[in-house]
Coordinates of C-alpha atoms in Angstrom, one line a residue:
X146 CA 42.6 -41.1 56.1
X147 CA 44.0 -40.1 59.4
X148 CA 47.7 -39.2 59.6
X149 CA 50.3 -41.8 60.5
X150 CA 50.8 -42.3 64.2
X151 CA 53.9 -40.6 65.7
X152 CA 56.8 -43.4 66.6
X153 CA 59.9 -43.1 68.4
X154 CA 63.0 -42.8 66.3
X155 CA 64.2 -45.9 65.1
X156 CA 60.8 -47.7 64.8
X157 CA 59.7 -48.3 61.3
X158 CA 55.8 -48.4 61.4
X159 CA 55.3 -50.4 58.3
X160 CA 57.6 -53.1 59.7
X161 CA 56.2 -53.2 63.1
X162 CA 52.6 -53.5 61.3
X163 CA 53.9 -56.3 58.9
X164 CA 55.9 -58.1 61.5
X165 CA 53.0 -58.8 63.6
X166 CA 50.0 -60.2 61.5
X167 CA 48.9 -62.2 64.5
X168 CA 48.7 -59.9 67.7
X169 CA 47.7 -60.9 70.6
X170 CA 44.7 -59.6 72.7
X171 CA 43.5 -60.1 76.5
X172 CA 40.3 -61.6 77.2
X173 CA 38.1 -62.6 80.1
X174 CA 36.2 -65.8 79.9
X175 CA 32.4 -64.7 80.1
X176 CA 30.7 -65.7 83.3
X177 CA 33.9 -66.9 84.8
X178 CA 35.0 -64.9 87.9
X179 CA 38.6 -63.5 87.3
X180 CA 39.6 -66.0 84.6
X181 CA 41.5 -64.7 81.7
X182 CA 44.5 -64.8 79.3
X183 CA 45.7 -63.7 76.1
X184 CA 45.0 -64.9 72.5
X185 CA 46.4 -64.5 69.1
X186 CA 44.2 -63.1 66.7
X187 CA 44.3 -62.5 62.9
X188 CA 45.3 -58.9 62.1
X189 CA 43.0 -56.9 59.8
X190 CA 43.8 -53.6 58.2
X191 CA 42.3 -51.6 55.3
X192 CA 44.7 -51.7 52.3
X193 CA 43.9 -48.9 50.0
X194 CA 45.5 -49.2 46.7
X195 CA 46.1 -46.5 44.1
X196 CA 47.8 -46.6 40.8
X197 CA 50.0 -43.6 39.6
X198 CA 48.2 -41.6 42.2
X199 CA 44.4 -42.6 41.3
X200 CA 42.6 -44.2 44.1
X201 CA 41.0 -47.6 43.2
X202 CA 40.3 -50.0 45.7
X203 CA 40.3 -50.4 49.5
X204 CA 40.5 -54.1 50.7
X205 CA 40.3 -55.7 54.2
X206 CA 43.5 -57.6 54.5
X207 CA 46.1 -59.5 56.8
X208 CA 49.1 -57.1 56.7
X209 CA 51.6 -59.5 55.5
X210 CA 53.0 -60.2 52.0
X211 CA 51.3 -57.3 50.9
X212 CA 53.5 -56.6 47.8
X213 CA 52.6 -60.2 46.7
X214 CA 48.9 -59.3 47.4
X215 CA 49.1 -56.1 45.4
X216 CA 50.9 -58.1 42.5
X217 CA 48.3 -60.8 42.4
X218 CA 45.5 -58.6 42.9
X219 CA 46.6 -56.2 39.9
X220 CA 47.3 -59.4 37.6
X221 CA 43.8 -61.2 38.5
X222 CA 41.7 -58.2 38.4
X223 CA 42.9 -57.9 34.8
X224 CA 44.5 -54.2 35.2
X225 CA 47.5 -55.6 33.9
X226 CA 48.6 -58.2 31.7
X227 CA 52.3 -58.6 32.9
X228 CA 53.5 -57.8 36.4
X229 CA 56.6 -56.3 34.9
X230 CA 54.3 -53.2 34.2
X231 CA 54.4 -52.9 37.9
X232 CA 57.3 -50.3 38.3
X233 CA 57.3 -49.8 42.2
X234 CA 54.8 -50.9 45.1
X235 CA 55.2 -48.3 48.2
X236 CA 53.6 -48.8 51.4
X237 CA 52.7 -46.3 54.1
X238 CA 51.3 -47.1 57.5
X239 CA 48.5 -45.6 59.1
X240 CA 46.6 -46.3 62.7
X241 CA 44.6 -49.2 61.1
X242 CA 45.4 -49.0 57.4
X243 CA 48.2 -49.2 55.0
X244 CA 48.6 -47.2 51.6
X245 CA 49.8 -48.9 48.8
X246 CA 51.0 -46.7 46.2
X247 CA 51.4 -48.6 42.8
X248 CA 53.7 -47.0 39.9
X249 CA 52.8 -48.5 36.5
X250 CA 54.4 -48.4 33.4
X251 CA 53.0 -45.5 30.9
X252 CA 51.6 -48.2 28.6
X253 CA 49.7 -50.0 31.5
X254 CA 48.6 -46.8 32.9
X255 CA 46.8 -45.8 29.8
X256 CA 45.2 -49.3 29.7
X257 CA 44.1 -48.9 33.3
X258 CA 42.6 -45.5 33.0
X259 CA 40.7 -46.8 29.7
X260 CA 39.1 -49.6 31.7
X261 CA 38.4 -47.6 34.9
X262 CA 36.2 -45.2 32.3
X263 CA 34.1 -48.4 31.5
X264 CA 33.8 -50.3 34.4
X265 CA 32.8 -50.1 38.3
X266 CA 35.1 -50.8 40.8
X267 CA 35.2 -54.2 42.4
X268 CA 35.1 -55.3 45.8
X269 CA 37.0 -58.2 47.4
X270 CA 34.0 -60.3 46.8
X271 CA 34.6 -59.9 43.2
X272 CA 31.2 -58.6 42.3
X273 CA 30.6 -55.8 44.7
X274 CA 30.0 -52.4 42.7
X275 CA 29.6 -54.3 39.2
X276 CA 26.6 -52.8 37.4
X277 CA 26.3 -55.2 34.5
X278 CA 26.5 -58.9 33.7
X279 CA 29.1 -58.2 31.1
X280 CA 31.2 -57.2 34.4
X281 CA 30.1 -59.8 36.5
X282 CA 30.7 -62.8 33.8
X283 CA 33.6 -61.1 31.9
X284 CA 34.7 -63.3 28.9
X285 CA 38.1 -65.2 30.2
X286 CA 40.7 -66.4 28.1
X287 CA 40.6 -70.1 27.0
X288 CA 44.4 -71.9 27.4
X289 CA 45.3 -74.9 26.4
X290 CA 44.4 -77.8 28.7
X291 CA 47.1 -78.6 31.3
X292 CA 48.1 -82.1 32.3
X293 CA 46.5 -83.3 35.3
X294 CA 48.7 -83.5 38.5
X295 CA 49.7 -87.2 39.4
X296 CA 47.3 -88.3 42.0
X297 CA 50.0 -89.1 44.2
X298 CA 50.6 -85.0 44.4
X299 CA 47.3 -84.7 46.4
X300 CA 47.9 -87.4 49.0
X301 CA 47.8 -85.6 52.2
X302 CA 46.8 -82.3 50.9
X303 CA 45.2 -81.3 53.9
X304 CA 48.2 -82.1 56.1
X305 CA 50.3 -80.0 53.8
X306 CA 48.1 -76.8 54.7
X307 CA 48.3 -77.8 58.4
X308 CA 52.4 -77.9 58.1
X309 CA 52.8 -74.6 56.0
X310 CA 49.9 -72.4 57.5
X311 CA 51.9 -70.5 60.1
X312 CA 49.5 -67.8 60.9
X313 CA 46.6 -70.3 61.4
X314 CA 48.6 -72.0 63.9
X315 CA 48.9 -69.0 66.3
X316 CA 45.5 -67.1 65.6
X317 CA 43.0 -69.4 63.5
X318 CA 40.6 -67.7 61.4
X319 CA 42.8 -67.9 58.0
X320 CA 42.4 -69.1 54.7
X321 CA 45.4 -70.0 52.7
X322 CA 46.7 -71.3 49.4
X323 CA 49.5 -73.0 48.3
X324 CA 51.5 -73.8 45.3
X325 CA 52.7 -77.2 44.5
X326 CA 55.1 -77.5 41.7
X327 CA 55.4 -80.0 38.8
X328 CA 57.3 -82.5 41.3
X329 CA 55.1 -82.6 43.8
X330 CA 57.0 -80.1 46.4
X331 CA 55.1 -77.6 48.3
X332 CA 56.9 -74.5 47.4
X333 CA 54.7 -71.5 48.4
X334 CA 51.8 -70.7 51.0
X335 CA 50.3 -67.4 51.4
X336 CA 47.6 -66.8 54.3
X337 CA 45.0 -64.2 54.9
X338 CA 41.7 -63.4 56.4
X339 CA 39.8 -63.0 53.0
X340 CA 40.1 -66.1 50.6
X341 CA 40.4 -64.0 47.5
X342 CA 43.5 -62.2 49.0
X343 CA 45.0 -65.6 50.2
X344 CA 44.9 -66.7 46.5
X345 CA 46.0 -63.1 45.1
X346 CA 48.8 -63.2 47.4
X347 CA 50.0 -66.9 46.1
X348 CA 49.6 -65.7 42.6
X349 CA 51.7 -62.5 43.1
X350 CA 54.3 -64.7 44.8
X351 CA 54.7 -67.0 42.2
X352 CA 55.3 -64.2 39.5
X353 CA 57.6 -62.1 41.5
X354 CA 59.3 -65.1 42.2
X355 CA 59.8 -66.3 38.4
X356 CA 57.3 -69.6 39.2
X357 CA 54.7 -70.3 36.6
X358 CA 51.4 -71.5 38.3
X359 CA 50.8 -73.6 35.1
X360 CA 53.7 -75.8 36.2
X361 CA 52.0 -77.6 39.0
X362 CA 48.9 -76.6 40.9
X363 CA 47.1 -74.0 43.2
X364 CA 45.0 -75.3 46.2
X365 CA 43.0 -73.2 48.5
X366 CA 41.4 -73.9 51.7
X367 CA 38.0 -72.0 50.8
X368 CA 35.0 -72.8 48.9
X369 CA 35.7 -72.4 45.3
X370 CA 33.7 -69.5 43.7
X371 CA 33.5 -67.9 40.5
X372 CA 35.9 -65.2 41.1
X373 CA 38.4 -67.6 42.6
X374 CA 38.1 -69.3 39.0
X375 CA 38.7 -66.0 37.3
X376 CA 41.5 -65.3 39.4
X377 CA 43.2 -68.6 38.4
X378 CA 42.7 -68.5 34.8
X379 CA 43.9 -65.0 34.6
X380 CA 47.0 -66.0 36.3
X381 CA 47.5 -68.7 33.9
X382 CA 47.1 -71.7 36.2
X383 CA 46.3 -74.9 34.9
X384 CA 44.8 -76.7 38.0
X385 CA 42.9 -75.3 40.9
X386 CA 42.5 -77.7 44.1
X387 CA 39.9 -76.7 46.7
X388 CA 39.2 -78.4 50.0
X389 CA 35.5 -77.4 49.7
X390 CA 33.0 -77.9 47.2
X391 CA 32.9 -75.8 44.0
X392 CA 29.8 -73.8 43.1
X393 CA 27.7 -74.8 39.9
X394 CA 28.8 -71.6 38.2
X395 CA 32.4 -72.5 39.1
X396 CA 32.5 -75.6 37.5
X397 CA 30.6 -74.3 34.1
X398 CA 33.4 -71.5 34.0
X399 CA 36.4 -73.6 34.5
X400 CA 34.9 -76.4 31.8
X401 CA 34.6 -73.3 29.1
X402 CA 38.1 -71.9 30.3
X403 CA 39.7 -75.5 30.1
X404 CA 40.9 -75.1 33.5
X405 CA 41.6 -78.4 35.7
X406 CA 39.0 -78.1 38.6
X407 CA 39.4 -80.5 41.4
X408 CA 37.8 -80.8 44.8
X409 CA 39.2 -82.9 47.6
X410 CA 36.8 -83.9 50.3
X411 CA 37.7 -84.1 54.0
X412 CA 37.1 -88.1 53.6
X413 CA 37.5 -90.0 50.0
X414 CA 39.1 -89.7 47.0
X415 CA 39.5 -86.4 44.9
X416 CA 36.5 -85.2 42.6
X417 CA 37.4 -84.1 39.4
X418 CA 34.8 -81.6 38.1
X419 CA 36.9 -80.3 35.0
X420 CA 37.5 -81.8 32.4
X421 CA 34.7 -84.4 32.5
X422 CA 36.2 -86.0 29.4

């Protein structure tokens, strides 16, 4: 990896990167003579994650709420069972990358090393680098089925996203995930260029702030693929709502794991795919 760029005294390269998740770039309209302007674009950096000095994964992500992202990723990837095993998260900025050095407890690190010996690394899509079916389709815990959220808490769900997606208003090209608590209040929103990253950030934010995902519901803007079901189940969520239709495999896994799965179409009533009884 390249050396960190030089900065003037008093400048914090990490904070500088984190404070500008929608940098502006000049453009010129194609075919229009001299017509140009500036546009905010979704920031993207390589995020290299290591655990106790062992390199584990490089993810492409938006450089905002990276501590939440790493906490959520570590939990939903099954690397730890409890985020309290994360003793420290240290960020180091590079030109187009962020290094994240995570310190795990001794017990969690022993489990991490044992898991690495038996499994290939995974990528942002959830299956990249997987070599066997038992890695692609791992057994997931079956939790006690949560009470379905009141129908009224789903009213205006798209408007909830519009109201809380700060980055998308500036740059577009952003996925989002929100947490709605048991009272129907939107408590958290996290955004990222990656749909998996947005959900990991939200889950990480919930657990770091002491919010139980099972007390309300998680909602995502993206299509609901299997890997997002995995993340929701491992985080202990009771209900996942998506603005785009789920895949057939996602529905089957949600039913096996007793996860409430709801699709909110652009027009019409919410569709409950799990449970069906």
